[in-house]
Tab-separated table of C-alpha atoms in Angstrom:
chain	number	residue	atom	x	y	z
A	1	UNK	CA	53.335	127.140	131.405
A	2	UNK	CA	56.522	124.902	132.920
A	3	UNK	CA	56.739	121.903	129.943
A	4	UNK	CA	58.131	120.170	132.224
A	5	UNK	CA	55.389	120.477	134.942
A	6	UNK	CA	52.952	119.616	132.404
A	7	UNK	CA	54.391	116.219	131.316
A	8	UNK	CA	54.847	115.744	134.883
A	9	UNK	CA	51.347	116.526	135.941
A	10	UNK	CA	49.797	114.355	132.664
A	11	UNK	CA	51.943	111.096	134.015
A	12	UNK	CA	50.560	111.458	137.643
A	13	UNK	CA	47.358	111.827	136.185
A	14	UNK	CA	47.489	108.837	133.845
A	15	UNK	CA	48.894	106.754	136.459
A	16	UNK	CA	46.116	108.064	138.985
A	17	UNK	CA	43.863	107.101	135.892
A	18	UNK	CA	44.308	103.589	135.856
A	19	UNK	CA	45.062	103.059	138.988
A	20	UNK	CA	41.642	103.907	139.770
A	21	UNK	CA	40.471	101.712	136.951
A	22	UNK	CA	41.979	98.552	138.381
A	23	UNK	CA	41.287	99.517	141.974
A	24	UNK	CA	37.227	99.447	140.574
A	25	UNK	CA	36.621	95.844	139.440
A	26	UNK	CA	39.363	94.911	142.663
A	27	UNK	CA	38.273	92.058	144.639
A	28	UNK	CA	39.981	92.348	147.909
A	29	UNK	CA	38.183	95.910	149.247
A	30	UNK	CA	37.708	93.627	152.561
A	31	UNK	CA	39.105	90.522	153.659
A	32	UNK	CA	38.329	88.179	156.456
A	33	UNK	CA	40.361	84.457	156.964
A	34	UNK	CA	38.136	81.708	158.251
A	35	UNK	CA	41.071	79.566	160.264
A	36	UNK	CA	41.159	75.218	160.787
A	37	UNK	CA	42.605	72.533	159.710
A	38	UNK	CA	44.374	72.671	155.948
A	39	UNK	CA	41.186	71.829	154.504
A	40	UNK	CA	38.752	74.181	155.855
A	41	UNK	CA	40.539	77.732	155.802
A	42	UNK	CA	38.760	79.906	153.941
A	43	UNK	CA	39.352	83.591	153.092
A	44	UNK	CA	36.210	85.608	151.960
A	45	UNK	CA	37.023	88.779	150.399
A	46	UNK	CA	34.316	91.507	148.958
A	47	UNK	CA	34.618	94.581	146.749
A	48	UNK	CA	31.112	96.990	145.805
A	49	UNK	CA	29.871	94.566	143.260
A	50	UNK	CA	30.186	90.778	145.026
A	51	UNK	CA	31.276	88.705	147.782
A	52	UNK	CA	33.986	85.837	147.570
A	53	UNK	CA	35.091	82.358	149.133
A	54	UNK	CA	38.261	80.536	148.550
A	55	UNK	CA	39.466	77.696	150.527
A	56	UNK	CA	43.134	75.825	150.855
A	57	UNK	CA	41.915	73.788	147.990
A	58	UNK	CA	42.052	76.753	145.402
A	59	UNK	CA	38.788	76.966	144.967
A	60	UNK	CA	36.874	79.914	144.357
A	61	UNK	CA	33.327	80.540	144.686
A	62	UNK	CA	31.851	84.524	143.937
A	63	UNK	CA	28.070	85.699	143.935
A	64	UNK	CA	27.334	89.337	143.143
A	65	UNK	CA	25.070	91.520	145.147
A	66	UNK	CA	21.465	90.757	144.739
A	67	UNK	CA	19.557	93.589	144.931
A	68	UNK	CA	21.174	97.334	144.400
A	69	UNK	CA	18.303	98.681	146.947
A	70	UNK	CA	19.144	95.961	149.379
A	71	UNK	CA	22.480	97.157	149.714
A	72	UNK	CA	23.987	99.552	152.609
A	73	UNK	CA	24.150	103.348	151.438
A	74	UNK	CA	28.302	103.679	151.641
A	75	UNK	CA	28.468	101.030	149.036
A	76	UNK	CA	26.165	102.702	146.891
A	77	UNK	CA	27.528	106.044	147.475
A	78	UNK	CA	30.892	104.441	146.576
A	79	UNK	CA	30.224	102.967	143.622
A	80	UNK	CA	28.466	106.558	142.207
A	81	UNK	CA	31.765	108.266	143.398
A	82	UNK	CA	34.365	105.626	141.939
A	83	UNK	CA	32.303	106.055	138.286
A	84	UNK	CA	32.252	110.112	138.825
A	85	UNK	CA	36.042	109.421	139.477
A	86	UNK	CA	36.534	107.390	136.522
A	87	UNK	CA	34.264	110.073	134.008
A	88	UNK	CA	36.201	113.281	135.681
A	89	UNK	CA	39.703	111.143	135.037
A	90	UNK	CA	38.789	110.178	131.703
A	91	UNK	CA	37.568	113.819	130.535
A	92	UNK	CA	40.789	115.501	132.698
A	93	UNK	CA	43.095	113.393	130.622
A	94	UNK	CA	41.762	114.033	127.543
A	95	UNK	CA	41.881	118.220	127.855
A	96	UNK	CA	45.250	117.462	129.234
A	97	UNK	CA	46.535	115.901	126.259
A	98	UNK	CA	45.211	118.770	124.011
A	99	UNK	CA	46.543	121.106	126.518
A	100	UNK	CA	49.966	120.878	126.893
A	101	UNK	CA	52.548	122.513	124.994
A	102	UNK	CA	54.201	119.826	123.665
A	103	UNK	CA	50.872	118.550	121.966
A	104	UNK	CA	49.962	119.733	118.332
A	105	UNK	CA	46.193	119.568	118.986
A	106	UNK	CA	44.685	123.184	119.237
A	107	UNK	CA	46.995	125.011	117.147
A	108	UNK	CA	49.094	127.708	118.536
A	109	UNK	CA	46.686	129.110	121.050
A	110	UNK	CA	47.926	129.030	123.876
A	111	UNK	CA	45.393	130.799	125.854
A	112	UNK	CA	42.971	128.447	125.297
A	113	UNK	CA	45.821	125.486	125.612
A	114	UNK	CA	46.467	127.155	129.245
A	115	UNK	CA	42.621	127.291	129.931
A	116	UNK	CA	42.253	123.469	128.831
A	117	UNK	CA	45.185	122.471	130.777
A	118	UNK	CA	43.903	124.325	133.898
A	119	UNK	CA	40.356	122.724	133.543
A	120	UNK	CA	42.175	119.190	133.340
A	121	UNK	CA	44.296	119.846	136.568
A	122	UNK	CA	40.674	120.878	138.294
A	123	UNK	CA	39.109	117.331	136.397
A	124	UNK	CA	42.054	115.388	137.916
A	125	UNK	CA	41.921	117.240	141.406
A	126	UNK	CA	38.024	116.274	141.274
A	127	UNK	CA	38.616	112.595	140.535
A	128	UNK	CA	41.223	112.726	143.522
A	129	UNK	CA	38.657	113.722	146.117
A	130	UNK	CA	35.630	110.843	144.483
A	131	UNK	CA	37.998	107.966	144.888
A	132	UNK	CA	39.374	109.505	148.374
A	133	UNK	CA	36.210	110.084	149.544
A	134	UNK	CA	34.613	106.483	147.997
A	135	UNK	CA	37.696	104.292	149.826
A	136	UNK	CA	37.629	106.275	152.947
A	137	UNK	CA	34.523	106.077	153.565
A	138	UNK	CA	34.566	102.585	152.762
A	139	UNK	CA	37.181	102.084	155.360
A	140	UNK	CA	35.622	103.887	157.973
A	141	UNK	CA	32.958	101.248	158.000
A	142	UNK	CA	35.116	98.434	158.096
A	143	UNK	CA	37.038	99.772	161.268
A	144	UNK	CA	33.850	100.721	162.619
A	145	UNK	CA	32.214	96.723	162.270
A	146	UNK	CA	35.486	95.128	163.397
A	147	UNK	CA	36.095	96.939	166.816
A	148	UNK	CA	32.161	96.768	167.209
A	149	UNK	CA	31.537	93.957	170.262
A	150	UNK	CA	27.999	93.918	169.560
A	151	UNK	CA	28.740	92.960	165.711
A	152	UNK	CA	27.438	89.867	165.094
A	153	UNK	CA	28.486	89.198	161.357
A	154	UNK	CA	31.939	88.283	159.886
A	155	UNK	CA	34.647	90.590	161.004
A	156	UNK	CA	36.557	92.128	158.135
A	157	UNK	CA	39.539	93.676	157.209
A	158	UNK	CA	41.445	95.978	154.830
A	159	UNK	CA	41.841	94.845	151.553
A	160	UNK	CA	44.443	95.984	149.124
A	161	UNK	CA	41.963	97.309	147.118
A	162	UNK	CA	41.590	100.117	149.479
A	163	UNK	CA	45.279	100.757	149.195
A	164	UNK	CA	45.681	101.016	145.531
A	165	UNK	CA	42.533	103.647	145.721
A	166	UNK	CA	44.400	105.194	148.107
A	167	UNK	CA	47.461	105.749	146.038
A	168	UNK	CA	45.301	106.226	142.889
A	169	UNK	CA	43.932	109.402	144.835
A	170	UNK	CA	46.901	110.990	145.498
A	171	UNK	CA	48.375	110.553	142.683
A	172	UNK	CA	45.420	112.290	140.870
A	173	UNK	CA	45.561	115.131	143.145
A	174	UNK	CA	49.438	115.863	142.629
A	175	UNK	CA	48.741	115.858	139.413
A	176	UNK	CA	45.843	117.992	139.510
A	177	UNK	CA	47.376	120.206	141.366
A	178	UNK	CA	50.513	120.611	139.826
A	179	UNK	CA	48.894	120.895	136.179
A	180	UNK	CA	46.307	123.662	137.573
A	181	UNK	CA	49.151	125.962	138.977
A	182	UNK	CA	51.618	125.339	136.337
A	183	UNK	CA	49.585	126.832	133.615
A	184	UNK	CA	48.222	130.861	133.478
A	185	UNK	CA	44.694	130.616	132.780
A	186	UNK	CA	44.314	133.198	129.778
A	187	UNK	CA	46.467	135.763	131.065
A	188	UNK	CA	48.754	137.628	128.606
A	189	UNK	CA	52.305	139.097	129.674
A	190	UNK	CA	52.289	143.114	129.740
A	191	UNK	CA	55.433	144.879	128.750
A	192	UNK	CA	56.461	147.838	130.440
A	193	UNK	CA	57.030	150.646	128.563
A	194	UNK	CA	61.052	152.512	128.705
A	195	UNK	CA	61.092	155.237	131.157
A	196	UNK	CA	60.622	158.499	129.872
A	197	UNK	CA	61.494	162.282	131.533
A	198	UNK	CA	59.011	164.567	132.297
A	199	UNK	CA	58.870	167.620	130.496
A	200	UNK	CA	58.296	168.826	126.773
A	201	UNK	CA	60.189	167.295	124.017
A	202	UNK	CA	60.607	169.215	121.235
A	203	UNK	CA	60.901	167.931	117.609
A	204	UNK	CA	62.259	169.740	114.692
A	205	UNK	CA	65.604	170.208	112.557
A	206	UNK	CA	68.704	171.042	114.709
A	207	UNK	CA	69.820	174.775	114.787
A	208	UNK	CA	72.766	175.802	112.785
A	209	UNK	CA	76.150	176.940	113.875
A	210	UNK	CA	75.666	180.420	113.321
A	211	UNK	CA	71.910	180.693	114.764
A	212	UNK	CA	73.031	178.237	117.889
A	213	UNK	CA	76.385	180.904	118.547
A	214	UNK	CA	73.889	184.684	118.247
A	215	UNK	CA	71.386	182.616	120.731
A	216	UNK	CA	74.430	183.254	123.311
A	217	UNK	CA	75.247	186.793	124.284
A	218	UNK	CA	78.582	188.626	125.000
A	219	UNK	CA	78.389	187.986	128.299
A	220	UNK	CA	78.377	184.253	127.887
A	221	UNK	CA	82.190	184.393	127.289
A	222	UNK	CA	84.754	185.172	129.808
């Protein structure tokens, strides 16, 4: 495995990491702005787990979701993919850390190292996909209700929550990627062996002068 590569890889998939941490709990998944006068714009903004008001004033009023079964099925299935994405991230990162080189956990075997390091680039790749999948999808919806004329509701927009998951996800899966391809999983380099002639070799104590010069005939001189 390329050191390098693997500190590489681990920072991407820190950075991924967290960024998918704060992209979570991140208000602003969809915005919409309420326009009037200066008293009565409003900007409600929503994420999976509530729904927010603010107005000019600076004041800001939030109620989360009521019911989890009430809800529409992308949000749930994006909130069970952002938590896979989370568990994957957090479990990648720790058989990363153990799995690089430069790390003194695991001793000197660096078959196994290689084989952690390779399962924490597949962990990272994983958590990737969830929070690509979980935003997307997300978004999808959001285009979906605002070019909709028969939508009756309030029109939304993209929030720069869906940005940072976004970036979060590709980040994870250059990391991911790069930490999965870097290492050899368990494989052990084979030496090749100097070339040898074909043909009998003989072992044994060299001939003498005298028995090497009667082996040769008359005839051998001219």
């Amino acid at each position: 495995m390329d050191p390098i590569v693997e500190v590489v890889a681990l920072i991407l998939g820190f950075i991924g990491w967290v960024m998918v941490g704060i992209t979570l709990p991140n208000r602003y998944w969809r915005t919409s702005t309420v326009d009037g006068n200066v008293i009565t714009t409003s900007t409600i903004y929503e994420n999976l787990w509530m729904s927010c008001a603010s107005d000019s004033t600076g004041v800001h009023n939030c109620r989360e979701f009521p019911s989890l079964l009430a809800l529409n099925g992308y949000i749930q299935a994006s909130r069970a993919l952002m938590i896979t994405s989370i568990v994957c991230g957090t479990f990648g990162l720790l058989l990363a850390l153990i799995g690089v080189q430069c790390s003194k956990a695991g001793g000197e075997n660096y078959v196994l190292k290689g084989r952690l390091a390779g399962t924490a680039g597949v962990l990272f790749i994983f958590q990737g996909l969830c929070t690509l999948i979980a935003v997307s999808w997300y978004a999808v919806n959001i285009t979906q209700e605002f070019f909709n004329p028969l939508h009756a509701g309030t029109r939304y927009e993209i929030g720069e929550g869906l940005y940072m998951g976004w970036c979060s996800a590709v980040l994870a899966i250059a990391g991911g990627a790069c930490l999965t391809c870097s290492c050899q999983m368990g494989t052990e380099e084979k030496y090749r062996l100097p070339y040898q002639a074909k043909g009998t070799v003989y072992s044994g104590p060299a001939p003498t002068r005298s028995v090497a010069a009667s082996t040769y005939g008359r005839n051998a001189y001219v």
